[in-house]
Short mmCIF file of C-alpha atoms in Angstrom, two decimals:
data_model
loop_
_atom_site.label_atom_id
_atom_site.label_comp_id
_atom_site.label_asym_id
_atom_site.label_seq_id
_atom_site.Cartn_x
_atom_site.Cartn_y
_atom_site.Cartn_z
CA MET T 1 69.83 120.79 88.45
CA ILE T 2 73.03 119.23 87.10
CA ASP T 3 72.55 115.68 85.77
CA SER T 4 75.90 114.11 86.74
CA ALA T 5 74.94 110.73 85.34
CA LYS T 6 74.11 112.22 81.96
CA ASN T 7 77.32 114.26 81.99
CA ARG T 8 79.32 111.08 82.71
CA ALA T 9 77.63 109.27 79.83
CA ASP T 10 78.18 112.17 77.46
CA MET T 11 81.77 113.01 78.32
CA ARG T 12 84.14 111.82 75.57
CA ILE T 13 87.26 110.35 77.08
CA ILE T 14 90.24 108.95 75.15
CA VAL T 15 92.51 106.51 76.97
CA VAL T 16 95.95 106.02 75.39
CA GLY T 17 97.35 102.52 75.86
CA ALA T 18 95.88 99.15 76.66
CA GLY T 19 98.54 98.02 79.04
CA MET T 20 98.01 97.48 82.75
CA SER T 21 97.10 101.14 83.49
CA GLY T 22 94.92 101.63 80.46
CA LEU T 23 92.88 98.56 81.18
CA LEU T 24 92.46 99.75 84.76
CA ALA T 25 91.26 103.14 83.47
CA GLY T 26 88.68 101.49 81.23
CA ILE T 27 87.33 99.28 84.04
CA GLU T 28 87.01 102.16 86.46
CA LEU T 29 85.39 104.42 83.91
CA GLN T 30 82.82 101.77 83.14
CA LYS T 31 82.09 101.21 86.81
CA ALA T 32 81.41 104.92 87.32
CA GLY T 33 79.11 105.25 84.34
CA TYR T 34 81.48 106.90 81.83
CA THR T 35 80.29 105.07 78.78
CA ASN T 36 81.54 107.42 75.99
CA PHE T 37 85.20 106.39 76.08
CA VAL T 38 87.63 104.59 73.84
CA ILE T 39 91.06 102.99 74.47
CA TYR T 40 93.55 103.43 71.64
CA GLU T 41 96.33 100.90 71.52
CA LYS T 42 99.26 101.15 69.05
CA ALA T 43 99.82 97.36 68.95
CA ASP T 44 97.47 94.46 68.14
CA LYS T 45 97.18 93.06 71.65
CA VAL T 46 96.72 94.24 75.28
CA ALA T 47 99.19 94.02 78.18
CA GLY T 48 101.81 96.57 77.20
CA THR T 49 105.26 95.56 78.46
CA TRP T 50 104.05 92.00 79.09
CA ARG T 51 103.13 91.82 75.41
CA GLU T 52 106.44 93.28 74.25
CA ASN T 53 108.75 91.20 76.44
CA ARG T 54 108.95 87.51 75.68
CA TYR T 55 112.55 86.70 76.56
CA PRO T 56 113.58 83.39 78.23
CA GLY T 57 113.40 83.60 82.04
CA LEU T 58 110.95 86.56 82.10
CA THR T 59 109.25 86.79 85.50
CA CYS T 60 107.77 89.54 87.61
CA ASP T 61 109.67 90.54 90.76
CA ILE T 62 106.41 91.21 92.65
CA PRO T 63 104.65 88.20 94.27
CA SER T 64 101.93 87.00 91.93
CA HIS T 65 98.92 87.57 94.20
CA ALA T 66 100.11 91.09 94.84
CA TYR T 67 100.57 91.71 91.13
CA THR T 68 96.85 91.70 90.32
CA TYR T 69 94.15 94.28 90.31
CA SER T 70 92.61 94.42 93.79
CA PHE T 71 89.20 93.65 92.27
CA ALA T 72 90.36 90.76 90.02
CA PRO T 73 92.26 88.10 91.94
CA ASN T 74 93.73 85.27 89.87
CA PRO T 75 93.53 81.69 91.11
CA ASP T 76 95.66 80.35 88.26
CA TRP T 77 99.11 81.66 89.12
CA THR T 78 101.49 78.69 89.08
CA GLN T 79 104.23 80.19 91.25
CA ARG T 80 105.13 82.97 93.64
CA TYR T 81 106.83 85.14 91.02
CA PRO T 82 104.70 84.84 87.90
CA PRO T 83 106.27 84.16 84.51
CA GLY T 84 105.63 86.62 81.69
CA PRO T 85 103.25 84.42 79.62
CA GLU T 86 100.94 84.02 82.67
CA ILE T 87 100.89 87.74 83.27
CA PHE T 88 99.99 88.39 79.61
CA ALA T 89 97.23 85.77 79.89
CA TYR T 90 95.94 87.43 83.07
CA PHE T 91 95.55 90.83 81.42
CA ALA T 92 93.95 89.24 78.35
CA ARG T 93 91.43 87.47 80.59
CA VAL T 94 90.65 90.57 82.55
CA THR T 95 90.07 92.45 79.28
CA GLU T 96 87.55 89.80 78.25
CA GLU T 97 85.83 89.50 81.66
CA PHE T 98 85.24 93.25 81.93
CA GLY T 99 84.05 93.63 78.35
CA LEU T 100 86.88 95.94 77.34
CA ASN T 101 87.58 94.39 73.91
CA GLU T 102 84.73 96.36 72.37
CA ARG T 103 86.20 99.54 73.88
CA ILE T 104 89.72 99.02 72.48
CA VAL T 105 90.80 100.08 69.02
CA PHE T 106 93.99 98.16 68.21
CA ASN T 107 96.72 99.27 65.77
CA LYS T 108 95.70 102.83 66.56
CA GLU T 109 98.74 104.92 67.57
CA VAL T 110 98.06 108.35 69.02
CA THR T 111 100.63 110.78 67.63
CA SER T 112 99.34 114.17 68.82
CA ALA T 113 97.00 115.89 71.26
CA VAL T 114 96.31 119.61 71.12
CA PHE T 115 94.12 121.49 73.60
CA GLU T 116 92.00 123.99 71.72
CA ASP T 117 88.48 125.43 72.00
CA GLY T 118 87.99 123.86 75.42
CA GLY T 119 88.84 120.31 74.44
CA TRP T 120 91.48 117.95 73.01
CA THR T 121 92.03 117.36 69.33
CA VAL T 122 93.64 113.96 69.13
CA GLY T 123 95.52 112.78 66.03
CA THR T 124 96.52 109.24 65.13
CA ALA T 125 99.10 107.69 62.87
CA ASP T 126 96.43 106.77 60.28
CA GLY T 127 95.73 110.49 59.69
CA ALA T 128 92.43 110.57 61.57
CA SER T 129 91.58 113.05 64.27
CA GLU T 130 88.79 113.43 66.81
CA ARG T 131 87.68 115.52 69.78
CA ALA T 132 87.79 114.53 73.39
CA ASP T 133 86.67 116.24 76.55
CA ALA T 134 89.38 114.51 78.61
CA MET T 135 92.37 112.24 78.12
CA ILE T 136 93.91 109.55 80.30
CA VAL T 137 97.44 108.71 79.13
CA ALA T 138 98.47 105.25 80.21
CA THR T 139 101.48 104.64 77.99
CA GLY T 140 103.72 103.34 80.77
CA ILE T 141 107.44 103.83 81.18
CA LEU T 142 108.93 100.58 79.81
CA HIS T 143 107.96 100.64 76.15
CA HIS T 144 110.66 102.57 74.22
CA PRO T 145 113.71 100.21 74.08
CA ASN T 146 117.07 101.77 74.79
CA ILE T 147 119.13 100.36 71.93
CA PRO T 148 122.81 101.36 72.12
CA THR T 149 125.13 101.43 69.13
CA PHE T 150 128.68 100.09 69.20
CA GLU T 151 131.53 100.53 66.77
CA GLY T 152 131.44 97.78 64.16
CA GLN T 153 127.94 96.65 65.13
CA ASP T 154 126.88 96.13 61.53
CA SER T 155 129.83 93.84 60.93
CA PHE T 156 128.64 91.16 63.38
CA LYS T 157 127.45 88.14 61.37
CA GLY T 158 125.05 86.70 63.90
CA PRO T 159 121.69 87.86 65.21
CA ILE T 160 121.57 91.00 67.42
CA PHE T 161 118.31 91.89 69.13
CA HIS T 162 116.96 93.80 72.15
CA SER T 163 115.40 91.83 74.96
CA ALA T 164 111.98 93.54 74.26
CA ARG T 165 112.26 92.58 70.58
CA TRP T 166 113.14 88.93 71.16
CA ASP T 167 113.70 86.97 67.93
CA GLU T 168 112.00 83.68 68.68
CA SER T 169 113.22 82.21 65.37
CA VAL T 170 116.80 82.12 66.68
CA GLU T 171 118.01 78.82 67.95
CA LEU T 172 119.72 79.22 71.37
CA ASP T 173 120.74 75.76 72.44
CA GLY T 174 124.47 75.06 72.11
CA LYS T 175 125.23 78.58 70.91
CA ARG T 176 127.76 81.14 72.14
CA ILE T 177 125.66 83.96 73.52
CA GLY T 178 126.61 87.40 74.75
CA VAL T 179 124.23 89.29 77.02
CA ILE T 180 124.88 93.04 77.42
CA GLY T 181 123.29 94.65 80.45
CA SER T 182 123.07 93.82 84.15
CA GLY T 183 119.57 94.93 85.16
CA SER T 184 116.71 92.57 86.05
CA THR T 185 116.32 91.57 82.43
CA GLY T 186 119.99 90.70 81.87
CA VAL T 187 120.07 88.70 85.11
CA GLN T 188 116.93 86.75 84.17
CA ILE T 189 118.24 85.99 80.65
CA VAL T 190 121.61 84.82 81.96
CA SER T 191 119.93 82.56 84.54
CA ALA T 192 117.65 81.11 81.87
CA LEU T 193 120.32 80.48 79.23
CA ALA T 194 123.29 79.48 81.32
CA ASP T 195 122.44 75.77 81.03
CA ARG T 196 121.52 76.00 77.35
CA ALA T 197 124.42 77.93 75.85
CA SER T 198 127.71 76.30 75.02
CA LYS T 199 129.21 79.63 76.17
CA LEU T 200 127.55 82.61 77.80
CA VAL T 201 129.31 85.90 78.36
CA HIS T 202 127.57 88.45 80.60
CA PHE T 203 128.93 91.92 79.80
CA GLN T 204 128.23 94.15 82.80
CA ARG T 205 130.01 97.43 83.27
CA THR T 206 128.09 97.93 86.51
CA PRO T 207 127.20 94.90 88.63
CA GLN T 208 123.99 94.88 90.63
CA TRP T 209 123.08 94.10 94.23
CA ILE T 210 120.95 90.99 94.17
CA THR T 211 118.58 89.79 96.88
CA PRO T 212 117.76 86.13 97.04
CA GLY T 213 114.23 84.89 96.50
CA GLN T 214 112.38 81.65 96.54
CA ASN T 215 109.86 80.82 93.86
CA PRO T 216 107.72 77.91 95.08
CA GLN T 217 105.01 76.48 92.85
CA PHE T 218 101.39 76.70 93.76
CA THR T 219 99.99 73.15 93.83
CA GLU T 220 96.77 72.18 92.07
CA GLU T 221 95.21 71.76 95.48
CA GLN T 222 96.15 75.36 96.40
CA ARG T 223 94.79 76.67 93.10
CA ALA T 224 91.56 74.72 93.63
CA ALA T 225 91.27 76.30 97.10
CA PHE T 226 91.74 79.75 95.56
CA ARG T 227 88.90 79.06 93.07
CA ALA T 228 86.62 77.77 95.83
CA ASN T 229 87.38 80.60 98.25
CA PRO T 230 88.55 83.86 96.57
CA GLN T 231 89.07 85.39 100.02
CA LEU T 232 92.27 83.31 100.21
CA MET T 233 93.66 85.25 97.27
CA ILE T 234 92.53 88.56 98.73
CA ASP T 235 94.30 87.65 101.96
CA LEU T 236 97.51 87.05 100.08
CA HIS T 237 97.07 90.34 98.12
CA ASP T 238 96.59 92.21 101.41
CA SER T 239 98.68 90.07 103.75
CA PRO T 240 100.14 91.87 106.79
CA GLU T 241 103.55 90.31 106.06
CA LEU T 242 103.61 91.74 102.57
CA LYS T 243 102.45 95.13 103.71
CA GLU T 244 105.00 95.26 106.49
CA GLY T 245 107.72 94.22 104.04
CA LEU T 246 106.72 97.07 101.72
CA ARG T 247 106.66 99.53 104.62
CA MET T 248 110.11 98.38 105.73
CA PHE T 249 111.51 98.63 102.27
CA THR T 250 110.04 102.14 101.58
CA ARG T 251 111.39 103.33 104.92
CA ALA T 252 114.79 102.02 103.85
CA VAL T 253 114.97 103.62 100.41
CA THR T 254 113.54 106.94 101.50
CA ASP T 255 116.00 107.32 104.38
CA VAL T 256 119.44 106.26 103.37
CA ASN T 257 120.69 106.40 106.98
CA SER T 258 117.81 104.33 108.45
CA PRO T 259 118.22 101.05 110.30
CA GLU T 260 116.03 99.49 107.60
CA MET T 261 118.55 100.55 104.95
CA ALA T 262 121.36 99.02 106.93
CA ALA T 263 119.38 95.78 107.14
CA VAL T 264 118.81 95.76 103.40
CA GLU T 265 122.46 96.27 102.67
CA ALA T 266 123.57 93.59 105.16
CA PHE T 267 121.13 91.09 103.57
CA THR T 268 122.29 91.70 100.02
CA ARG T 269 125.97 91.73 100.98
CA MET T 270 125.55 88.40 102.79
CA ASN T 271 123.90 86.97 99.69
CA LEU T 272 126.99 87.80 97.66
CA GLU T 273 129.51 86.70 100.28
CA ASN T 274 127.77 83.37 101.03
CA ASN T 275 126.93 82.32 97.48
CA VAL T 276 129.92 83.21 95.26
CA GLN T 277 132.95 81.09 96.18
CA ASP T 278 135.58 82.40 93.79
CA PRO T 279 137.03 85.63 95.31
CA VAL T 280 137.90 87.04 91.88
CA LEU T 281 134.39 86.52 90.57
CA ARG T 282 132.95 87.76 93.84
CA GLU T 283 134.70 91.07 93.39
CA LYS T 284 133.63 91.28 89.77
CA LEU T 285 130.04 91.01 91.06
CA ARG T 286 130.39 93.49 93.88
CA PRO T 287 128.80 96.86 93.19
CA ASN T 288 130.52 100.05 94.39
CA TYR T 289 127.28 101.81 95.36
CA ARG T 290 124.60 101.44 98.05
CA ALA T 291 122.09 98.61 97.77
CA ALA T 292 118.75 99.71 96.22
CA CYS T 293 120.38 102.81 94.65
CA LYS T 294 119.40 101.05 91.45
CA ARG T 295 116.24 98.94 91.33
CA MET T 296 116.81 95.88 93.51
CA ILE T 297 117.06 92.59 91.69
CA ILE T 298 115.47 89.42 93.02
CA SER T 299 117.00 86.25 91.69
CA MET T 300 116.68 82.64 92.78
CA ASP T 301 119.82 81.41 91.04
CA TYR T 302 121.87 84.07 89.24
CA TYR T 303 124.92 83.64 91.53
CA GLU T 304 124.69 79.90 91.05
CA LYS T 305 124.47 80.17 87.26
CA VAL T 306 127.38 82.59 86.74
CA GLN T 307 129.64 80.11 88.49
CA LEU T 308 128.97 77.44 85.85
CA PRO T 309 132.03 76.62 83.66
CA ALA T 310 130.34 77.87 80.50
CA VAL T 311 129.54 81.28 81.95
CA GLU T 312 131.89 84.31 82.06
CA VAL T 313 131.29 87.69 83.62
CA VAL T 314 133.07 90.57 81.88
CA ARG T 315 133.45 93.96 83.47
CA GLU T 316 135.65 95.51 80.77
CA LYS T 317 134.15 98.17 78.52
CA ILE T 318 133.11 96.99 75.07
CA ASP T 319 135.50 98.43 72.49
CA ARG T 320 133.82 97.19 69.32
CA PHE T 321 131.82 94.47 67.64
CA GLU T 322 133.59 92.31 65.04
CA ALA T 323 132.31 89.75 62.60
CA ASN T 324 132.40 86.86 65.06
CA GLY T 325 132.14 88.45 68.45
CA ILE T 326 132.99 91.34 70.73
CA ARG T 327 136.35 92.83 71.60
CA THR T 328 136.69 94.59 74.96
CA ALA T 329 138.92 97.52 75.87
CA ASP T 330 141.57 95.20 77.35
CA GLY T 331 142.00 93.66 73.88
CA GLU T 332 140.33 90.38 74.71
CA PHE T 333 138.11 88.88 71.99
CA HIS T 334 134.93 87.00 72.88
CA GLU T 335 133.70 84.73 70.13
CA LEU T 336 129.89 84.78 69.92
CA ASP T 337 127.02 83.52 67.74
CA ILE T 338 124.27 85.68 69.20
CA ILE T 339 124.20 89.08 71.01
CA VAL T 340 121.33 90.10 73.26
CA LEU T 341 120.91 93.77 74.24
CA ALA T 342 119.41 93.74 77.73
CA THR T 343 119.89 97.49 77.87
CA GLY T 344 116.56 98.65 79.24
CA PHE T 345 114.20 101.38 78.18
CA LYS T 346 114.05 105.14 77.72
CA ALA T 347 112.04 105.48 80.88
CA SER T 348 111.84 109.25 80.79
CA SER T 349 109.98 109.32 77.50
CA PHE T 350 106.59 108.42 78.95
CA MET T 351 104.00 109.28 76.19
CA ARG T 352 106.57 110.92 73.95
CA PRO T 353 107.15 111.08 70.95
CA MET T 354 103.45 112.06 71.03
CA ASN T 355 103.28 115.76 70.32
CA VAL T 356 101.22 117.12 73.17
CA VAL T 357 100.31 120.83 73.23
CA GLY T 358 98.40 122.32 76.17
CA ARG T 359 96.66 125.61 76.80
CA ASP T 360 98.10 128.71 75.06
CA GLY T 361 100.43 126.59 72.95
CA VAL T 362 102.49 125.13 75.82
CA GLU T 363 104.45 122.24 74.34
CA LEU T 364 105.06 119.23 76.57
CA ASN T 365 108.37 118.42 74.85
CA LYS T 366 109.73 121.83 75.83
CA LEU T 367 108.15 121.77 79.31
CA TRP T 368 109.82 118.36 79.95
CA ASP T 369 113.06 119.18 78.15
CA LYS T 370 115.19 118.77 81.32
CA ARG T 371 112.98 116.94 83.77
CA PRO T 372 109.58 115.26 83.27
CA SER T 373 107.24 116.24 86.05
CA ALA T 374 103.59 115.82 87.00
CA TYR T 375 101.66 116.52 90.15
CA LEU T 376 101.29 113.21 92.01
CA ALA T 377 102.36 111.69 88.65
CA VAL T 378 98.89 112.58 87.34
CA SER T 379 98.36 116.21 86.33
CA ILE T 380 100.40 118.90 84.51
CA PRO T 381 99.87 122.68 84.64
CA ASP T 382 98.25 124.14 81.51
CA PHE T 383 97.09 120.68 80.33
CA PRO T 384 93.42 120.70 81.41
CA ASN T 385 91.54 117.41 81.68
CA PHE T 386 94.73 115.61 80.82
CA PHE T 387 95.66 112.85 83.26
CA MET T 388 98.47 110.34 83.46
CA LEU T 389 98.86 106.98 85.18
CA ASN T 390 102.30 105.95 86.38
CA GLY T 391 103.65 109.29 85.17
CA PRO T 392 106.79 111.21 86.43
CA SER T 393 107.52 110.92 90.15
CA ALA T 394 105.30 107.88 90.70
CA PRO T 395 106.50 105.45 93.41
CA PHE T 396 108.39 103.10 91.08
CA GLY T 397 111.10 101.38 93.06
CA ASN T 398 110.31 97.77 93.80
CA LEU T 399 106.61 98.39 94.41
CA SER T 400 103.68 96.94 92.41
CA SER T 401 102.93 99.29 89.56
CA ILE T 402 99.36 97.96 89.64
CA ALA T 403 98.80 99.18 93.22
CA VAL T 404 100.34 102.58 92.33
CA ALA T 405 98.10 102.88 89.29
CA GLU T 406 95.01 102.03 91.39
CA TYR T 407 95.80 104.86 93.85
CA GLN T 408 96.34 107.28 90.96
CA MET T 409 93.15 106.19 89.23
CA MET T 410 91.17 107.00 92.38
CA LEU T 411 92.50 110.53 92.16
CA VAL T 412 91.67 110.75 88.45
CA MET T 413 88.09 109.61 89.12
CA LYS T 414 87.72 112.32 91.77
CA LEU T 415 88.96 114.96 89.27
CA LEU T 416 86.62 113.70 86.57
CA GLU T 417 83.76 113.93 89.12
CA VAL T 418 84.51 117.65 89.52
CA ILE T 419 83.80 118.00 85.79
CA SER T 420 80.79 115.69 85.52
CA SER T 421 79.16 117.28 88.54
CA GLY T 422 79.24 120.62 86.79
CA ASN T 423 81.66 122.30 89.21
CA ALA T 424 84.18 122.89 86.36
CA ARG T 425 84.56 122.30 82.69
CA GLN T 426 88.36 122.09 82.92
CA ILE T 427 90.75 121.12 85.68
CA SER T 428 94.52 120.86 85.98
CA VAL T 429 97.09 121.45 88.67
CA SER T 430 98.11 125.07 89.02
CA ARG T 431 101.60 126.30 88.15
CA GLU T 432 102.11 127.43 91.73
CA ALA T 433 101.10 124.10 93.24
CA MET T 434 103.30 122.29 90.72
CA ALA T 435 106.29 124.50 91.51
CA THR T 436 105.88 123.87 95.25
CA TYR T 437 105.42 120.16 94.68
CA ASN T 438 108.54 119.93 92.52
CA SER T 439 110.72 121.92 94.91
CA GLU T 440 109.64 119.84 97.91
CA LEU T 441 110.05 116.61 95.94
CA ILE T 442 113.55 117.50 94.72
CA ALA T 443 114.59 118.49 98.26
CA ALA T 444 113.25 115.28 99.70
CA THR T 445 115.12 113.09 97.21
CA LYS T 446 118.44 114.17 98.74
CA GLY T 447 117.90 111.87 101.67
CA THR T 448 116.95 108.86 99.60
CA VAL T 449 119.13 105.94 98.54
CA TRP T 450 118.62 106.86 94.89
CA ALA T 451 120.69 110.04 95.40
CA SER T 452 123.50 108.15 97.15
CA GLY T 453 125.78 107.91 94.13
CA CYS T 454 124.96 105.64 91.26
CA SER T 455 123.69 105.95 87.71
CA SER T 456 120.16 104.71 87.09
CA TRP T 457 117.04 105.33 85.06
CA TYR T 458 115.54 106.93 88.17
CA LEU T 459 117.69 110.07 87.59
CA ASP T 460 117.18 113.11 85.45
CA PRO T 461 120.12 114.58 83.33
CA ASP T 462 121.33 116.47 86.41
CA GLY T 463 121.43 113.30 88.51
CA VAL T 464 118.33 114.18 90.58
CA PRO T 465 115.94 111.31 91.28
CA THR T 466 112.59 111.64 89.52
CA ILE T 467 110.96 109.10 91.80
CA TRP T 468 108.52 109.54 94.77
CA PRO T 469 110.82 110.16 97.75
CA TYR T 470 108.34 109.55 100.53
CA THR T 471 106.56 106.50 101.94
CA LEU T 472 103.88 104.53 100.04
CA GLU T 473 101.43 105.41 102.87
CA ARG T 474 101.91 109.07 102.09
CA PHE T 475 101.25 108.48 98.42
CA MET T 476 98.04 106.61 99.29
CA GLU T 477 96.98 109.48 101.48
CA GLU T 478 97.82 112.19 98.91
CA THR T 479 95.91 110.43 96.16
CA SER T 480 92.86 109.37 98.18
CA GLU T 481 91.25 112.84 98.05
CA PRO T 482 92.33 115.68 95.77
CA LYS T 483 93.43 118.93 97.40
CA LEU T 484 91.28 121.05 95.12
CA ASP T 485 93.00 124.29 96.10
CA ALA T 486 96.01 122.91 94.19
CA PHE T 487 93.99 122.79 90.98
CA GLU T 488 92.88 125.42 88.50
CA ARG T 489 89.28 125.15 87.43
CA ALA T 490 87.46 126.88 84.62
#
């Protein structure tokens, strides 16, 4: 008789990354009796993107009680949209509470993984290597900064830094600051620094649609009630209003001609029309693409802050950096003391530059040369016992990445159970199932808002969205129970 419990205890599993998804993987493995696992983290702390990003104004655009693990509510959130330091503290606390610190090896960067002799040989930057029966790659998508180069960049005399490499030694108050980039990060930084800078120039070649939000504080009485009755937090996490809002939004973005999409566009257009008084500035801030084609931005005060006398919005292309500022293509010179690159991340990299080689020498870098893909964002053909969390085609959008990772981890646990139960030694999605999945996915993206005519990090080099094009309910259903006929087992 197969001893599943012993197999779970013996199976060597390497988890790559101690961010939100990697911590989740560790917790779920422990719960299920997989005790022979390790989490390798390239940095010296947990929390991934919330460790890397420390810029002024950093907040999550998911309501705080929805941005928690379903099994670990947090009574200590101070406001509806949690600030970055609180999110980092939450993940650090969860790590401690679930005993994961002893499972994590910090400053251990995985550089290679090669499938050979029925298992994975995993190499790390310190020159070490070890064997694993299975891998869970939880490297995330927002960890390789996209750092552009401009003519004359080295001539600028002041500090230049990316938003994910914030230089906390730089004094900001009273300075002339240029912010390049109009995504969520750029908007948050501008809002945070508009009252502090003597001059703030927001360089945005492409303006964004912005939806208004309110960010009320949780009172001490409310937080005390959460501590006394955790069900209150669970109710907020699973509130019908939040779920209906998510359903409405996913219906909108997955059907560009839907009434829900029309409602989203009307709401964001009204926000611009009603809150920016100067018609010239209003047109500078008006996008020329459909709302939600790029990730929607929630801001409590961006439109208010860009109307301050010290703030300027510049749509002209940057021509070059000079010693004391930036010159744009129209010849105008903007004197600056500090330049911030809020230019996002190389989202399509995923675990790369790790050198991952699957069965029969299949190289992931070549396989993903044009378009990263993974079945349900979890499994790749010819990469047995190799699982991803928040991989290609996951439901990114404006959904909670924690919720998405929890659905995916349920699928991973079911696939691991196939191995531990003795029904297979190796499992991965078949090439045929992957091809069908990809063709259906690509066809379905044509009706989504992401394919409606804008440039975004959701698109592959051919302009095809790499994001889940269906409803969140369908993703939940697809990941709840594996369709084993889609998987090769050996």
